[in-house]
PDB file of C-alpha atoms in Angstrom:
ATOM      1  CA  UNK T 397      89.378 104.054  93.992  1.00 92.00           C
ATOM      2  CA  UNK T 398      86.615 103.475  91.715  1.00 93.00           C
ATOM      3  CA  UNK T 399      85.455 106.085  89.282  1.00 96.00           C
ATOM      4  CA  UNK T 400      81.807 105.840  91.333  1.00 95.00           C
ATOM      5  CA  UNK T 401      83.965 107.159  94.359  1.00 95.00           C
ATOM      6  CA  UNK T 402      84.681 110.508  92.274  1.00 96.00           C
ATOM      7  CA  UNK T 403      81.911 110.750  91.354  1.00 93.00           C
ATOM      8  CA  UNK T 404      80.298 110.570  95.107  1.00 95.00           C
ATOM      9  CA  UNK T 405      82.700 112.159  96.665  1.00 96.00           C
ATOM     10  CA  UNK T 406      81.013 115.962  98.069  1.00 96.00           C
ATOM     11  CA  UNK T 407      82.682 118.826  96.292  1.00 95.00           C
ATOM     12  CA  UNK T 408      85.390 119.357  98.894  1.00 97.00           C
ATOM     13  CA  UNK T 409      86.738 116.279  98.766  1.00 97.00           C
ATOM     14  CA  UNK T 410      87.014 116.080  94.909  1.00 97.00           C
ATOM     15  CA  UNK T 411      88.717 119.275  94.765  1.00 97.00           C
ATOM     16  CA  UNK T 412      91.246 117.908  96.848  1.00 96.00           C
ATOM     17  CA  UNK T 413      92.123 114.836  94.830  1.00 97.00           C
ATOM     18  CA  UNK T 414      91.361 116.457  91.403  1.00 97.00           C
ATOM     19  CA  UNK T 415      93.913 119.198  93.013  1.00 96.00           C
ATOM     20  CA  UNK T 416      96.750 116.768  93.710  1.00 94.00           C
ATOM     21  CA  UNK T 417      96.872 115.833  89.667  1.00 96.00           C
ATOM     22  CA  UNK T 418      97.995 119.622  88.904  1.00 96.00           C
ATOM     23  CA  UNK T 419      97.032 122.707  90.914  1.00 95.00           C
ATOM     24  CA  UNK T 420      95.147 124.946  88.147  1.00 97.00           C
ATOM     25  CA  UNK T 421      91.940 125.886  89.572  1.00 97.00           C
ATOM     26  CA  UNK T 422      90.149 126.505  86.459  1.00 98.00           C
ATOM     27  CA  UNK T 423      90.843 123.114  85.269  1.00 98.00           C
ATOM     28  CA  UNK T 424      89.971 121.355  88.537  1.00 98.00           C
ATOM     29  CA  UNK T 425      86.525 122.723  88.693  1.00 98.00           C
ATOM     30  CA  UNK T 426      85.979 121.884  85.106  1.00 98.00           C
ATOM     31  CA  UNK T 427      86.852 118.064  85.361  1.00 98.00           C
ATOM     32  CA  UNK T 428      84.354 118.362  88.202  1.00 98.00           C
ATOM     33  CA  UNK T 429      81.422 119.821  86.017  1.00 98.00           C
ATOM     34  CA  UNK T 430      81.696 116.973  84.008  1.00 97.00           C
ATOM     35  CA  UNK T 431      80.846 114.249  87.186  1.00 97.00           C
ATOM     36  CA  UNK T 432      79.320 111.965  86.346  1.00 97.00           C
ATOM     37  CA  UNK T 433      82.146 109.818  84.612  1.00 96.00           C
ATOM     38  CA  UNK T 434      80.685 106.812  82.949  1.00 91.00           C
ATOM     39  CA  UNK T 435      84.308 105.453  82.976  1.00 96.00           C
ATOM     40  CA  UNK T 436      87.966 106.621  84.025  1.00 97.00           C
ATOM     41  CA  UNK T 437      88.619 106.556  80.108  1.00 97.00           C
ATOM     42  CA  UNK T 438      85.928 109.256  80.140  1.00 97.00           C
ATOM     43  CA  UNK T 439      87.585 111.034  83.349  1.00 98.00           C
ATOM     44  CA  UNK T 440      91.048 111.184  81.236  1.00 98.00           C
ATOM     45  CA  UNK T 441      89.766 112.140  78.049  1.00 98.00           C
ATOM     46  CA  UNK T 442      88.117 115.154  79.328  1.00 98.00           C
ATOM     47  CA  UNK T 443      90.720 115.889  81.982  1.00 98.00           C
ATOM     48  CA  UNK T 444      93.706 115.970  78.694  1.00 98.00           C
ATOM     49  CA  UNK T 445      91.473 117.907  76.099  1.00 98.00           C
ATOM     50  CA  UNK T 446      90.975 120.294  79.363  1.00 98.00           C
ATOM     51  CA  UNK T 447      94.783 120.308  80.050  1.00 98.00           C
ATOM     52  CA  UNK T 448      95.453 121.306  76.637  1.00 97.00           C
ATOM     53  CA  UNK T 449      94.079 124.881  77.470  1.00 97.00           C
ATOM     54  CA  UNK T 450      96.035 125.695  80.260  1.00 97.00           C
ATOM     55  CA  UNK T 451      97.527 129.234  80.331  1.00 97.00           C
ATOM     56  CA  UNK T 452     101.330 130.116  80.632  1.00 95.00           C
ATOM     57  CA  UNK T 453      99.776 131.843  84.297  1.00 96.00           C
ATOM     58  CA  UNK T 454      97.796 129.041  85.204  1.00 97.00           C
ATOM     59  CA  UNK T 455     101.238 126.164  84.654  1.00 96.00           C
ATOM     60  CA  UNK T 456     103.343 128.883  86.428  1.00 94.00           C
ATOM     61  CA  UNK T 457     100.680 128.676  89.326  1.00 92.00           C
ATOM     62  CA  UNK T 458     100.646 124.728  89.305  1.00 93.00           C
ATOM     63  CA  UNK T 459     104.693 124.868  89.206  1.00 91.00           C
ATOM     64  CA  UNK T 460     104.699 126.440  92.801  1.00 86.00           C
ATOM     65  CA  UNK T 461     103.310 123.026  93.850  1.00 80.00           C
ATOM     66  CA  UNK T 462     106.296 121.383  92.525  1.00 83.00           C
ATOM     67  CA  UNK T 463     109.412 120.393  94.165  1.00 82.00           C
ATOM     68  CA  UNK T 464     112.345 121.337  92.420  1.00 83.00           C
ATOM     69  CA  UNK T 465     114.169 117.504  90.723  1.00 83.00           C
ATOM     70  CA  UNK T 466     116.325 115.939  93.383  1.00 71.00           C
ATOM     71  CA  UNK T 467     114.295 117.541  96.410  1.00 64.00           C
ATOM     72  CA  UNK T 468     112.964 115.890  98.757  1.00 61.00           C
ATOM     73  CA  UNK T 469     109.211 116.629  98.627  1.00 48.00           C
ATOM     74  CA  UNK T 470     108.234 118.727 102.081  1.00 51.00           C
ATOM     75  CA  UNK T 471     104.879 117.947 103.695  1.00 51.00           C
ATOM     76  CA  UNK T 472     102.295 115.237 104.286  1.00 51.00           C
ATOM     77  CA  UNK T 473      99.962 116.739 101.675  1.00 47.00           C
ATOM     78  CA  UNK T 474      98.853 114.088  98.966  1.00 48.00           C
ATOM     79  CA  UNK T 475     100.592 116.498  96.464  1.00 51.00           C
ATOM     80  CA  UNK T 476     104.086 115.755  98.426  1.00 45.00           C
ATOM     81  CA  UNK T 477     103.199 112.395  98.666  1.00 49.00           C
ATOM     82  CA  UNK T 478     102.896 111.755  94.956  1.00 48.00           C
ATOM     83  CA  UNK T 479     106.065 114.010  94.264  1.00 47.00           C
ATOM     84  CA  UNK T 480     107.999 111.217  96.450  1.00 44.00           C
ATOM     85  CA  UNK T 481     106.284 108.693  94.369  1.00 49.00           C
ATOM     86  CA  UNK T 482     106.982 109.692  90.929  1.00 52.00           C
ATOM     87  CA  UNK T 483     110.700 110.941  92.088  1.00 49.00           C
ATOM     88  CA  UNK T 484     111.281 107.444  93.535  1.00 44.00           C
ATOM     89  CA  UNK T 485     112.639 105.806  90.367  1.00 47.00           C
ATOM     90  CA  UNK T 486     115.482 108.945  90.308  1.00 49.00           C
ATOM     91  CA  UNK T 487     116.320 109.221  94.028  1.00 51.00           C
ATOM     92  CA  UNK T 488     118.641 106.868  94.394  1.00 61.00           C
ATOM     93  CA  UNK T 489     122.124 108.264  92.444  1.00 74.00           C
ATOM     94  CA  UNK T 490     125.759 108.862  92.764  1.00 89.00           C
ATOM     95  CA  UNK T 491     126.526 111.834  93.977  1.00 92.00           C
ATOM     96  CA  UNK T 492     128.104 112.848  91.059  1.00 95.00           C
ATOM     97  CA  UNK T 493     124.924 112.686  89.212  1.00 94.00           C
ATOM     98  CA  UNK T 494     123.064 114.454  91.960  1.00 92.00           C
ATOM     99  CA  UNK T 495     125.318 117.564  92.177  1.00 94.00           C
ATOM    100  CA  UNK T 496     124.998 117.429  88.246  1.00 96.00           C
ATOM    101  CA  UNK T 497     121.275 117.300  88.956  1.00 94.00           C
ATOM    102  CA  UNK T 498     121.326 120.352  91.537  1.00 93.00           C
ATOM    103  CA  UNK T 499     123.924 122.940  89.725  1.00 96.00           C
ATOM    104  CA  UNK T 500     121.636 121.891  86.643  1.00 96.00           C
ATOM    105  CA  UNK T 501     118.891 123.252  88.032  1.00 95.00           C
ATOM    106  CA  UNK T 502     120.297 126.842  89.095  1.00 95.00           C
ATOM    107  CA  UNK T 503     121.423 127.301  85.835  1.00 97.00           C
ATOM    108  CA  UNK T 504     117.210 126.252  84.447  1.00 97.00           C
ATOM    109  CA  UNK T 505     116.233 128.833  87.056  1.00 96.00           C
ATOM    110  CA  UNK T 506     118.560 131.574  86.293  1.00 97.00           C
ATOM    111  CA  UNK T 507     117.903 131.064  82.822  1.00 97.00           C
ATOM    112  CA  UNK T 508     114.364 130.345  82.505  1.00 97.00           C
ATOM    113  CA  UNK T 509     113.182 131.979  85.373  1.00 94.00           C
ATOM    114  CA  UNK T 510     110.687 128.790  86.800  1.00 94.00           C
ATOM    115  CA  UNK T 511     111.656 125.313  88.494  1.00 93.00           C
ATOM    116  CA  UNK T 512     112.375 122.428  85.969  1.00 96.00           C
ATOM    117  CA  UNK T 513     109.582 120.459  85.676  1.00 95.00           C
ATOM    118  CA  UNK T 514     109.982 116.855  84.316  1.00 96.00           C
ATOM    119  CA  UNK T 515     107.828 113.880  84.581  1.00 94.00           C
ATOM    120  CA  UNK T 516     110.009 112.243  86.691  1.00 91.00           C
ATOM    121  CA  UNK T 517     108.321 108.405  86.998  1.00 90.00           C
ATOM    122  CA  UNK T 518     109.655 106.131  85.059  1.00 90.00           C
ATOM    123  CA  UNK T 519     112.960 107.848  84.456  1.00 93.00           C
ATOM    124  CA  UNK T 520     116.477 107.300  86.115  1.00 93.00           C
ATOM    125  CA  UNK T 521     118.430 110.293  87.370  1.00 93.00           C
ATOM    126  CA  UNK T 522     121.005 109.865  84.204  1.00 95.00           C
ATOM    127  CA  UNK T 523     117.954 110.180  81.926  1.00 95.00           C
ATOM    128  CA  UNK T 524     116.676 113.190  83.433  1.00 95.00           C
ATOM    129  CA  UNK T 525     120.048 115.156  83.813  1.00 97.00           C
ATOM    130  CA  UNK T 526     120.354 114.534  79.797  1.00 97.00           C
ATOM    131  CA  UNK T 527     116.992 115.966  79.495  1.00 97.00           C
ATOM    132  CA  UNK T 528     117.724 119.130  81.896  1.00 98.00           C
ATOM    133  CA  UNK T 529     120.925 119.483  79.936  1.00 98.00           C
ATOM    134  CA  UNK T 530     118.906 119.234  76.172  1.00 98.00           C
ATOM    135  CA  UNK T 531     116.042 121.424  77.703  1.00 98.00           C
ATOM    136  CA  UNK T 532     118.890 123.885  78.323  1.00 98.00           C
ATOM    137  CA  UNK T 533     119.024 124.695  74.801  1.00 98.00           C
ATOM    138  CA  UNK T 534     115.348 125.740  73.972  1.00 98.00           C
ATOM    139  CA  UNK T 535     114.192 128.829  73.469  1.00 98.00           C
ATOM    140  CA  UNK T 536     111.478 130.221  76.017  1.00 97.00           C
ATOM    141  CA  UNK T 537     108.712 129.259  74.226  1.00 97.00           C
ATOM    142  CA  UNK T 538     109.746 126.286  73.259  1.00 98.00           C
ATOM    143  CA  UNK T 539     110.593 125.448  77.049  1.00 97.00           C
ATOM    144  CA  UNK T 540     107.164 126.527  78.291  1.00 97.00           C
ATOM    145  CA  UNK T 541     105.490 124.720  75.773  1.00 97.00           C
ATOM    146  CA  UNK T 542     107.290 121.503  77.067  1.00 97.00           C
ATOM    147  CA  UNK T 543     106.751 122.656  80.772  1.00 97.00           C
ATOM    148  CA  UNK T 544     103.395 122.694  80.084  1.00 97.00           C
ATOM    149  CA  UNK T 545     103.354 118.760  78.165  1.00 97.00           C
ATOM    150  CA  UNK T 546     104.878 117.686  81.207  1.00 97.00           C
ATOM    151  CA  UNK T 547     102.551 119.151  83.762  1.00 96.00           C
ATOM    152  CA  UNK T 548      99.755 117.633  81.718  1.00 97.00           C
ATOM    153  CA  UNK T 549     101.677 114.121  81.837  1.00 97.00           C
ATOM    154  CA  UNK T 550     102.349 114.322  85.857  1.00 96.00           C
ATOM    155  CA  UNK T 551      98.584 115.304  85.761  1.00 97.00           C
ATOM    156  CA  UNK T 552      97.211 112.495  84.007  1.00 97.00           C
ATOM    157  CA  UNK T 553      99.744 110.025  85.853  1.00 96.00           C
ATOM    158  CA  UNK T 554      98.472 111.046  88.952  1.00 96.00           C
ATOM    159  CA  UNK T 555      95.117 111.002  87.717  1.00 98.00           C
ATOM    160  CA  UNK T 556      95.619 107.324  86.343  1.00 97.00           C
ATOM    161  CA  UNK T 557      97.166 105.923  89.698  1.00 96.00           C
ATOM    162  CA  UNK T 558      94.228 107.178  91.684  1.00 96.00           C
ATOM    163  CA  UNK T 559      92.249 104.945  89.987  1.00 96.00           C
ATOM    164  CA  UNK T 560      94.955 101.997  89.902  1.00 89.00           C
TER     165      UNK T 560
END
């Protein structure tokens, strides 16, 4: 895709893809105020200072588009599709590590209440089980504020492979 494409596409259709880089509606219709983009460095720039203001509702809302770590994404919806993508690099693991991964994530819910939420490209299962386990031992706010720094990087991933 080209950034001319997003900027062509009718409004429908670019609230669908702009949805598929994080679910928060008031952020999705702002990135699309600001079509034109003279560039996809343009795009991202305004799409991260926008990302910055998200709520504590509005990354709760985008969370219950999130599968928890380890799932398998559900669906044929671009959002599951790039959930399968970015969890590709962690799927494959021992079973060991997987269980780890799983009981890890009761005890995130029980405790904080929301699904862990990592960026998950890039990162092998051991490396994100050592981040579960050190994001453990924040405090709420601290954990929402990095909940909410890795929603914006998902976001801006997706946003920069649509334009790969």
């Amino acid at each position: 895709m080209d950034i001319r494409d997003l900027d062509d596409l009718d409004d429908l259709e670019a609230r669908e893809l702009v949805s598929t880089w994080a679910a928060v509606p008031r952020w999705v219709t702002a990135v699309l105020d600001g079509r034109p983009y003279g560039s996809v460095a343009d795009l991202r720039a305004r799409a991260a200072a926008l990302a910055a203001t998200w709520t504590d509702d509005e990354v709760a809302t985008a969370l219950a588009h999130h599968p928890r770590i380890g799932d398998r994404p559900q669906g044929t919806s671009a959002a599951a599709a790039a959930s399968r993508h970015e969890q590709s690099s962690s799927a494959e693991t021992d079973d060991t590590t997987a269980r780890a991964i799983r009981e890890g994530n009761a005890v995130y819910e029980q405790r904080f209440d929301r699904v862990f939420l990592i960026r998950a490209a890039g990162r092998t299962a051991t490396e994100i089980l050592a981040e579960l386990h050190r994001r453990l031992g924040n405090d709420d706010t601290t954990e929402r504020a990095e909940v909410a720094d890795q929603l914006r990087e998902i976001a801006l991933l997706r946003l920069d492979r649509s334009f790969a």
